[in-house]
Amino acid sequence: MSEFQRNTVYLYLYENGRPVRSVGYLKRTKRSEDDKIQVHINGFYTTGNAEGVIYIIKEQGDHYTAHEIASIAINNSKGEARLALRQDTGEHIGIVIVIQDQECIGWYDEHTTYTRIEYPGQSMAAEIPPEPVVEQKEVKAQEAVSAWEQLSSVFPVVYPFEYAVDAEYLSITPNEIRQFDETEHILMNNSFLQHAYYNYKYLILGKKQKREDEEEDIYYIGVPGVYHERELMMAKMFGFEQFMCAKKEQPETGCFGYYMKQVKISPHREEIHS
């Protein structure tokens, strides 16, 4: 029986060695010597049309090497390419697409960690400098602020409530949950969240500014829906503990609003000891 392998992975835009946001996905189908890849870019924002270079990524000692295989045209933030790799391409661990000097990477194993990538004739991705040793809580708070700033630079600010609230909100999709802390990734398979997104085509992400007596900002994810006691019971089963009406009124059957859950949006990382 011939060896068969199939991978579908997200492509992420990387900055300073860390994934910033999802910009598409790729599919790889390999059977014996037949190795085919489909690349789909959707959301790489450019000021016009652009062309990217597609590389396969191979391990080379303590770093990775990029080997050019094709190009891809980006038009209105979208692009698609279908590739059949040559038999002498060899084993590789992922794909990197360089568009306007920016790296979009899809790892076949999502647990692969970023390290320096060497490109033909030049080194486009510099080594990541060692990070200072600081308290873990401070690191998490800093990363959460950074993650929020990155998301708010891409996704629109929205005002889901018709009354003043002490929080800012963005309109996002389930794809952005991959940029949250690793402990939150289970939400991508949360049936209650997915059902709400299927019906309304958006989620909200909120940031509540910390008070003087608090150590860090608080973040919430909200799924749109209509209030019913039975629906609230179902929401709680899936981790959404609170319902907030869009209008300034107490929750009652039939009112539109959001089922809310507190989340951590700082990317997962190893413990740092002082």
XYZ file of C-alpha atoms in Angstrom:
274
model
C 0.000 0.000 0.000
C 1.392 3.416 -0.951
C 2.070 5.982 1.756
C -0.740 8.554 2.041
C -0.545 11.872 3.863
C -2.991 14.777 4.019
C -2.517 18.078 5.835
C -4.722 21.153 6.050
C -3.066 23.945 8.015
C -3.595 27.657 8.533
C -1.190 30.224 7.133
C -0.175 32.917 9.610
C 1.471 36.265 9.052
C 4.592 36.334 11.251
C 6.182 39.380 12.854
C 9.290 39.150 15.025
C 9.023 35.384 15.014
C 5.415 35.233 16.236
C 2.110 34.616 14.447
C 0.063 37.803 14.192
C -3.071 36.736 12.331
C -4.435 34.149 9.935
C -4.070 35.010 6.240
C -5.344 31.797 4.643
C -4.612 28.087 4.585
C -2.891 25.369 2.601
C -3.732 21.780 1.775
C -1.131 19.112 1.098
C -1.919 15.712 -0.345
C 0.923 13.214 -0.669
C 0.679 9.691 -1.986
C 3.976 7.921 -2.560
C 5.879 10.164 -4.992
C 2.839 12.290 -5.853
C 3.018 15.471 -3.707
C 0.461 18.243 -4.361
C -0.127 21.515 -2.514
C -2.986 24.018 -2.725
C -2.348 27.495 -1.309
C -5.219 29.873 -0.491
C -4.495 33.448 0.618
C -7.446 35.384 1.993
C -6.749 38.479 4.044
C -3.210 39.578 3.254
C -3.888 43.293 2.996
C -1.944 45.185 0.326
C -2.240 48.632 -1.214
C -2.719 46.984 -4.614
C -1.762 43.835 -6.438
C 1.338 42.007 -5.226
C 3.338 38.880 -5.974
C 4.586 36.432 -3.390
C 7.254 33.757 -3.532
C 6.404 30.285 -2.220
C 9.112 28.262 -0.474
C 9.193 24.869 1.189
C 10.850 24.802 4.621
C 13.518 22.234 5.468
C 15.320 21.616 8.747
C 19.012 22.473 8.707
C 20.713 21.992 12.057
C 19.644 24.761 14.435
C 17.669 26.687 11.799
C 15.504 26.228 8.727
C 16.213 26.760 5.047
C 13.772 28.028 2.424
C 13.718 26.538 -1.077
C 11.773 28.392 -3.762
C 9.182 26.365 -5.649
C 6.713 28.841 -7.192
C 5.135 32.286 -7.120
C 1.632 33.449 -6.251
C -0.291 36.542 -7.383
C -2.197 38.509 -4.719
C -5.202 40.432 -6.019
C -7.628 42.266 -3.699
C -6.022 40.576 -0.694
C -6.602 37.102 -2.176
C -4.477 34.596 -4.035
C -4.490 30.916 -4.989
C -1.897 28.474 -6.311
C -1.970 24.743 -7.070
C 1.418 23.044 -7.108
C 2.763 19.607 -7.949
C 6.160 19.171 -6.293
C 8.976 17.451 -8.133
C 10.048 14.013 -6.978
C 13.471 15.329 -5.941
C 11.990 18.048 -3.695
C 12.633 15.979 -0.577
C 11.088 16.117 2.868
C 9.944 19.466 4.240
C 8.082 20.625 7.347
C 6.015 23.509 6.052
C 5.503 26.327 3.590
C 6.576 29.974 3.822
C 5.234 32.603 1.434
C 7.089 35.912 1.316
C 4.894 38.825 0.215
C 6.282 42.352 0.308
C 9.102 41.176 2.620
C 6.619 39.666 5.069
C 6.517 35.994 6.019
C 3.335 33.914 5.915
C 4.014 30.454 7.335
C 2.079 27.204 7.528
C 3.635 24.390 9.584
C 2.467 20.832 8.923
C 2.909 20.222 12.654
C 1.248 23.124 14.473
C 3.549 22.605 17.463
C 6.627 23.509 15.426
C 8.319 26.594 16.882
C 9.725 29.418 14.811
C 13.459 29.808 14.431
C 15.690 31.518 11.885
C 14.898 30.857 8.231
C 17.649 31.229 5.652
C 16.611 32.172 2.122
C 18.579 31.638 -1.093
C 21.341 34.238 -1.263
C 20.235 36.157 1.799
C 18.873 35.886 5.330
C 15.514 37.622 5.351
C 14.498 36.517 8.836
C 16.896 37.666 11.514
C 17.517 35.715 14.657
C 15.152 36.502 17.485
C 17.069 38.188 20.309
C 16.810 36.584 23.753
C 14.057 38.060 25.838
C 14.780 39.667 29.187
C 13.996 37.655 32.293
C 10.918 39.163 33.890
C 8.064 38.038 36.081
C 5.610 35.714 34.321
C 2.561 37.852 35.160
C 4.215 40.911 33.672
C 5.136 38.970 30.534
C 1.568 37.722 30.077
C 0.132 41.225 30.565
C 2.570 42.708 28.045
C 1.802 39.988 25.496
C -1.947 40.453 25.924
C -1.621 44.187 25.228
C 0.536 43.419 22.185
C -1.966 40.824 20.915
C -4.854 43.268 21.352
C -2.996 46.019 19.472
C -2.271 43.636 16.593
C -5.901 42.531 16.374
C -7.267 46.078 16.657
C -5.006 47.210 13.799
C -6.737 44.705 11.487
C -10.287 44.139 12.723
C -12.942 46.856 12.985
C -14.008 48.476 16.220
C -17.707 47.863 16.874
C -20.278 49.140 19.348
C -22.455 46.124 20.138
C -24.306 47.782 23.009
C -26.647 50.758 22.782
C -25.410 52.089 26.126
C -22.069 53.081 27.561
C -19.844 50.179 28.629
C -16.364 50.270 30.151
C -14.849 48.172 27.371
C -13.726 48.316 23.734
C -14.946 45.738 21.240
C -13.715 44.303 17.937
C -15.568 42.182 15.387
C -13.599 38.948 14.791
C -13.982 35.415 13.425
C -13.186 32.013 14.998
C -9.850 31.980 13.115
C -8.455 34.605 15.478
C -8.840 32.269 18.461
C -5.624 30.610 17.259
C -3.828 33.788 18.311
C -5.120 33.528 21.892
C -3.397 31.716 24.719
C -3.077 27.995 23.960
C -5.523 27.189 26.766
C -8.269 28.935 24.753
C -7.747 26.997 21.500
C -10.430 24.531 22.560
C -12.937 27.277 21.706
C -12.298 26.613 18.019
C -14.244 23.362 18.486
C -16.866 24.881 20.785
C -20.241 23.927 19.280
C -22.111 26.826 20.912
C -19.650 29.371 19.506
C -19.556 27.767 16.055
C -23.361 27.649 15.859
C -23.616 31.352 16.736
C -20.975 32.275 14.173
C -22.773 30.225 11.501
C -25.960 32.211 12.162
C -24.531 35.724 12.583
C -21.141 35.606 10.751
C -19.198 37.420 13.486
C -18.024 37.291 17.091
C -16.978 40.122 19.391
C -13.786 40.443 21.403
C -13.824 42.906 24.276
C -11.128 44.568 26.336
C -11.999 45.988 29.752
C -9.402 48.458 31.003
C -7.864 47.548 34.340
C -8.689 49.610 37.401
C -6.062 50.939 39.762
C -6.547 47.955 42.062
C -6.220 45.422 39.217
C -3.027 43.977 37.761
C -4.052 43.633 34.104
C -6.780 44.249 31.543
C -9.610 41.742 31.192
C -10.665 40.262 27.831
C -13.984 38.720 26.815
C -15.271 36.867 23.788
C -18.949 37.209 22.996
C -21.224 35.268 20.676
C -24.402 36.921 19.372
C -27.724 35.372 20.182
C -31.246 35.780 21.531
C -31.919 35.366 25.230
C -33.850 32.335 26.463
C -33.426 30.573 29.780
C -32.844 27.271 28.023
C -30.268 28.917 25.725
C -28.507 30.417 28.751
C -28.329 26.961 30.329
C -26.783 25.630 27.126
C -24.360 28.558 26.973
C -23.150 27.870 30.511
C -22.522 24.238 29.605
C -20.120 25.528 26.926
C -18.402 28.044 29.211
C -20.348 31.234 28.448
C -21.453 32.357 31.890
C -23.054 35.741 31.220
C -25.586 37.295 28.859
C -25.533 41.016 28.039
C -28.477 42.608 26.212
C -27.622 44.877 23.311
C -30.142 47.391 24.657
C -30.067 48.843 28.148
C -32.505 46.466 29.785
C -32.555 43.387 31.933
C -32.283 40.105 29.993
C -35.711 38.801 29.054
C -36.929 36.222 26.592
C -36.425 37.367 23.020
C -33.951 40.207 23.555
C -30.853 40.243 21.364
C -27.403 40.375 22.917
C -24.242 38.412 23.569
C -23.279 35.386 25.605
C -19.915 36.296 27.133
C -16.851 34.393 28.329
C -13.622 35.720 29.811
C -10.538 34.650 27.831
C -6.762 34.986 27.796
C -5.438 36.432 24.564
C -1.705 36.400 25.290
C 0.047 33.725 23.159
C 1.102 30.582 25.025
C 4.807 30.363 25.899
C 7.089 28.448 28.209
C 7.315 29.490 31.850
C 9.923 32.172 32.510
C 11.593 32.038 35.879
C 13.114 35.028 37.601
